[in-house]
mmCIF file of C-alpha atoms in Angstrom:
data_model
loop_
_atom_site.group_PDB
_atom_site.id
_atom_site.type_symbol
_atom_site.label_atom_id
_atom_site.label_comp_id
_atom_site.label_asym_id
_atom_site.label_seq_id
_atom_site.Cartn_x
_atom_site.Cartn_y
_atom_site.Cartn_z
ATOM 1 C CA THR R 1 6.282 3.817 -39.676
ATOM 2 C CA TRP R 2 3.964 0.925 -41.444
ATOM 3 C CA PRO R 3 4.400 1.289 -44.693
ATOM 4 C CA ARG R 4 8.667 1.791 -45.844
ATOM 5 C CA ARG R 5 8.700 -1.598 -43.283
ATOM 6 C CA ARG R 6 6.191 -3.172 -45.032
ATOM 7 C CA ALA R 7 8.747 -2.366 -47.843
ATOM 8 C CA ALA R 8 11.581 -4.094 -45.887
ATOM 9 C CA LEU R 9 9.830 -6.507 -44.982
ATOM 10 C CA ALA R 10 8.312 -7.820 -48.611
ATOM 11 C CA ARG R 11 12.483 -6.988 -49.915
ATOM 12 C CA LEU R 12 14.075 -9.734 -46.880
ATOM 13 C CA LEU R 13 11.437 -12.141 -47.390
ATOM 14 C CA ARG R 14 12.044 -12.449 -50.757
ATOM 15 C CA ASN R 15 15.311 -12.639 -50.453
ATOM 16 C CA ALA R 16 15.463 -15.124 -47.797
ATOM 17 C CA ASP R 17 12.902 -16.881 -50.528
ATOM 18 C CA VAL R 18 10.425 -17.988 -48.454
ATOM 19 C CA ASP R 19 7.382 -20.959 -48.340
ATOM 20 C CA VAL R 20 5.549 -19.787 -45.476
ATOM 21 C CA VAL R 21 5.992 -16.733 -43.220
ATOM 22 C CA ALA R 22 4.401 -16.504 -39.712
ATOM 23 C CA LEU R 23 3.244 -13.021 -37.750
ATOM 24 C CA GLN R 24 2.517 -12.194 -34.927
ATOM 25 C CA GLU R 25 0.776 -8.456 -33.996
ATOM 26 C CA ALA R 26 -0.320 -7.176 -37.393
ATOM 27 C CA ARG R 27 -2.555 -5.430 -37.573
ATOM 28 C CA GLY R 28 -6.248 -6.073 -38.767
ATOM 29 C CA GLU R 29 -7.962 -2.528 -39.322
ATOM 30 C CA PRO R 30 -6.095 -1.809 -42.739
ATOM 31 C CA ARG R 31 -5.428 -6.177 -42.416
ATOM 32 C CA TRP R 32 -1.725 -5.644 -42.774
ATOM 33 C CA VAL R 33 -1.465 -8.807 -44.155
ATOM 34 C CA ASP R 34 -3.589 -8.241 -46.996
ATOM 35 C CA GLU R 35 -1.102 -4.952 -47.736
ATOM 36 C CA LEU R 36 2.132 -7.844 -46.767
ATOM 37 C CA ARG R 37 0.792 -9.946 -49.665
ATOM 38 C CA GLU R 38 0.603 -7.102 -52.302
ATOM 39 C CA ALA R 39 3.973 -6.262 -50.932
ATOM 40 C CA CYS R 40 5.745 -9.008 -51.562
ATOM 41 C CA LYS R 41 3.817 -9.583 -54.716
ATOM 42 C CA GLU R 42 5.456 -5.710 -55.596
ATOM 43 C CA ALA R 43 8.994 -7.144 -54.537
ATOM 44 C CA GLY R 44 8.077 -10.117 -57.098
ATOM 45 C CA LEU R 45 7.720 -12.516 -54.340
ATOM 46 C CA GLU R 46 3.969 -14.610 -54.942
ATOM 47 C CA LEU R 47 1.966 -15.399 -51.571
ATOM 48 C CA PRO R 48 -1.004 -15.501 -52.610
ATOM 49 C CA HIS R 49 -2.706 -17.502 -49.445
ATOM 50 C CA SER R 50 -3.446 -15.782 -46.577
ATOM 51 C CA ARG R 51 -4.995 -16.679 -42.873
ATOM 52 C CA TYR R 52 -5.613 -13.425 -40.761
ATOM 53 C CA VAL R 53 -7.387 -14.038 -37.138
ATOM 54 C CA PRO R 54 -7.854 -11.449 -34.747
ATOM 55 C CA GLY R 55 -6.247 -11.864 -31.598
ATOM 56 C CA THR R 56 -7.594 -8.866 -29.749
ATOM 57 C CA GLY R 57 -10.767 -6.642 -30.374
ATOM 58 C CA GLY R 58 -12.814 -9.127 -29.535
ATOM 59 C CA GLY R 59 -11.937 -12.266 -31.420
ATOM 60 C CA ALA R 60 -10.268 -15.208 -31.091
ATOM 61 C CA GLY R 61 -8.361 -13.822 -27.762
ATOM 62 C CA GLY R 62 -11.181 -11.691 -25.958
ATOM 63 C CA ALA R 63 -11.612 -7.929 -26.127
ATOM 64 C CA ALA R 64 -7.379 -5.393 -26.657
ATOM 65 C CA PRO R 65 -6.768 -3.177 -23.480
ATOM 66 C CA PRO R 66 -8.791 0.498 -23.811
ATOM 67 C CA GLY R 67 -7.315 2.428 -26.956
ATOM 68 C CA TRP R 68 -5.350 -0.596 -28.780
ATOM 69 C CA ALA R 69 -5.926 -1.095 -32.711
ATOM 70 C CA GLU R 70 -7.136 -5.001 -33.171
ATOM 71 C CA GLU R 71 -4.023 -6.728 -33.830
ATOM 72 C CA GLY R 72 -3.871 -10.841 -34.755
ATOM 73 C CA VAL R 73 -2.061 -13.600 -35.913
ATOM 74 C CA GLY R 74 -1.671 -13.733 -39.726
ATOM 75 C CA VAL R 75 0.176 -16.852 -42.515
ATOM 76 C CA LEU R 76 1.333 -15.920 -46.124
ATOM 77 C CA SER R 77 2.309 -19.363 -47.698
ATOM 78 C CA LYS R 78 3.586 -19.864 -51.652
ATOM 79 C CA PHE R 79 0.665 -23.077 -50.744
ATOM 80 C CA PRO R 80 -2.112 -23.664 -50.845
ATOM 81 C CA LEU R 81 -4.195 -23.077 -47.404
ATOM 82 C CA PRO R 82 -7.251 -25.438 -47.169
ATOM 83 C CA ARG R 83 -10.003 -23.578 -45.025
ATOM 84 C CA ASP R 84 -11.438 -27.044 -43.272
ATOM 85 C CA ASP R 85 -8.000 -28.284 -41.385
ATOM 86 C CA ASP R 86 -7.974 -24.486 -39.582
ATOM 87 C CA VAL R 87 -7.941 -24.657 -35.949
ATOM 88 C CA LEU R 88 -7.715 -21.611 -33.529
ATOM 89 C CA ALA R 89 -6.485 -21.694 -30.002
ATOM 90 C CA PRO R 90 -7.149 -18.249 -27.941
ATOM 91 C CA MET R 91 -5.383 -17.470 -24.895
ATOM 92 C CA PRO R 92 -6.183 -15.390 -22.956
ATOM 93 C CA PRO R 93 -4.772 -14.063 -19.968
ATOM 94 C CA ALA R 94 -3.769 -16.495 -17.288
ATOM 95 C CA GLN R 95 -4.737 -15.131 -13.253
ATOM 96 C CA ARG R 96 -1.217 -15.213 -11.958
ATOM 97 C CA SER R 97 0.211 -13.326 -15.000
ATOM 98 C CA SER R 98 1.213 -10.070 -15.155
ATOM 99 C CA ASP R 99 0.459 -9.975 -18.871
ATOM 100 C CA ARG R 100 -3.252 -8.867 -18.823
ATOM 101 C CA ASN R 101 -3.161 -8.862 -22.860
ATOM 102 C CA PRO R 102 -5.035 -11.614 -24.981
ATOM 103 C CA ARG R 103 -3.286 -13.444 -27.021
ATOM 104 C CA THR R 104 -4.470 -16.179 -30.139
ATOM 105 C CA ALA R 105 -2.774 -18.820 -31.817
ATOM 106 C CA LEU R 106 -3.480 -20.484 -35.795
ATOM 107 C CA GLY R 107 -2.667 -23.441 -36.823
ATOM 108 C CA VAL R 108 -2.975 -24.127 -40.958
ATOM 109 C CA LEU R 109 -2.333 -26.828 -43.317
ATOM 110 C CA ALA R 110 0.043 -25.874 -45.501
ATOM 111 C CA GLU R 111 -0.447 -27.882 -48.868
ATOM 112 C CA THR R 112 3.205 -27.882 -50.086
ATOM 113 C CA PRO R 113 4.424 -30.655 -52.777
ATOM 114 C CA PHE R 114 6.508 -32.173 -50.092
ATOM 115 C CA GLY R 115 2.633 -33.532 -48.338
ATOM 116 C CA ASN R 116 0.810 -31.132 -45.734
ATOM 117 C CA LEU R 117 2.739 -29.073 -43.014
ATOM 118 C CA ARG R 118 1.606 -27.500 -40.108
ATOM 119 C CA VAL R 119 2.083 -24.351 -39.916
ATOM 120 C CA VAL R 120 1.417 -22.164 -36.320
ATOM 121 C CA ALA R 121 1.203 -18.714 -36.351
ATOM 122 C CA ALA R 122 0.959 -17.639 -32.264
ATOM 123 C CA HIS R 123 1.099 -14.818 -30.286
ATOM 124 C CA LEU R 124 3.091 -15.522 -26.609
ATOM 125 C CA SER R 125 3.159 -13.357 -23.866
ATOM 126 C CA TYR R 126 6.214 -11.740 -22.775
ATOM 127 C CA ASP R 127 5.271 -13.143 -19.376
ATOM 128 C CA ARG R 128 7.293 -16.796 -18.673
ATOM 129 C CA ARG R 129 4.617 -18.397 -16.944
ATOM 130 C CA GLN R 130 2.431 -16.957 -19.709
ATOM 131 C CA GLN R 131 4.120 -18.863 -21.951
ATOM 132 C CA CYS R 132 3.943 -21.785 -20.152
ATOM 133 C CA ASP R 133 1.218 -22.022 -19.467
ATOM 134 C CA SER R 134 0.327 -21.416 -23.541
ATOM 135 C CA VAL R 135 2.331 -24.290 -24.906
ATOM 136 C CA SER R 136 1.816 -26.308 -21.701
ATOM 137 C CA THR R 137 -1.954 -26.533 -21.691
ATOM 138 C CA ILE R 138 -3.174 -24.478 -25.269
ATOM 139 C CA LEU R 139 -0.748 -26.187 -27.946
ATOM 140 C CA ARG R 140 0.676 -28.570 -26.631
ATOM 141 C CA PRO R 141 -1.791 -31.406 -28.652
ATOM 142 C CA TRP R 142 -0.752 -29.170 -31.524
ATOM 143 C CA LEU R 143 3.330 -30.819 -31.045
ATOM 144 C CA ASP R 144 1.427 -33.846 -29.869
ATOM 145 C CA ALA R 145 0.130 -34.362 -33.368
ATOM 146 C CA LEU R 146 3.073 -34.164 -34.860
ATOM 147 C CA ASP R 147 4.589 -37.727 -36.571
ATOM 148 C CA ASP R 148 7.654 -36.937 -35.929
ATOM 149 C CA GLU R 149 10.572 -36.816 -33.458
ATOM 150 C CA VAL R 150 12.362 -33.908 -35.469
ATOM 151 C CA GLY R 151 8.871 -32.312 -36.425
ATOM 152 C CA ARG R 152 7.486 -31.727 -32.330
ATOM 153 C CA ALA R 153 11.526 -30.355 -31.850
ATOM 154 C CA VAL R 154 10.741 -27.900 -35.251
ATOM 155 C CA ALA R 155 7.798 -26.506 -33.560
ATOM 156 C CA ARG R 156 9.158 -26.014 -30.082
ATOM 157 C CA LEU R 157 11.945 -23.950 -31.249
ATOM 158 C CA LEU R 158 9.483 -22.074 -33.607
ATOM 159 C CA LEU R 159 7.072 -21.835 -31.072
ATOM 160 C CA ARG R 160 9.689 -19.724 -28.548
ATOM 161 C CA LEU R 161 10.987 -17.263 -31.369
ATOM 162 C CA SER R 162 9.820 -14.273 -32.399
ATOM 163 C CA LEU R 163 9.996 -15.315 -35.957
ATOM 164 C CA ILE R 164 9.064 -11.986 -37.160
ATOM 165 C CA HIS R 165 7.555 -8.922 -34.937
ATOM 166 C CA ILE R 166 5.828 -6.891 -37.392
ATOM 167 C CA SER R 167 4.059 -4.508 -34.826
ATOM 168 C CA GLU R 168 4.363 -0.058 -33.876
ATOM 169 C CA PRO R 169 3.101 0.761 -30.481
ATOM 170 C CA THR R 170 -0.338 0.116 -30.122
ATOM 171 C CA ARG R 171 -0.795 2.584 -27.169
ATOM 172 C CA PRO R 172 -2.514 6.534 -28.296
#
């Protein structure tokens, strides 16, 4: 259940001493990003700054399939996330994809002591063709805007990995 997994995830994040966490398939009602932030606080990890954007349920990515709960992407951070730097990228289903679910990505700027860091929470499709389309056409400008080769390599790696998958099954 989400309460048990939320507590375990909060302990895992505390033990890893994370500074920023990107989430996918985070429920919107109740807002799992806020609940996870509070669970982290109870576990001894302060992540006071957060963002959540619905990817389904009529949000950025489009409407959820019938019977599915609203889900989206989110970011938790120790560092301030100024709202004027948020970037949203809806990723609607591609015509040639077997995945008909809407997806989304959220880019935020974290103001770290070492300089600004672009953080991207992206929920990519399970369909490889859709993943390639989303990265090459929608997320590519974010990758190209990074300043150095190391930044681009890290961004590509992060886009290819599902860092944290917190969703429960959403079908009724």
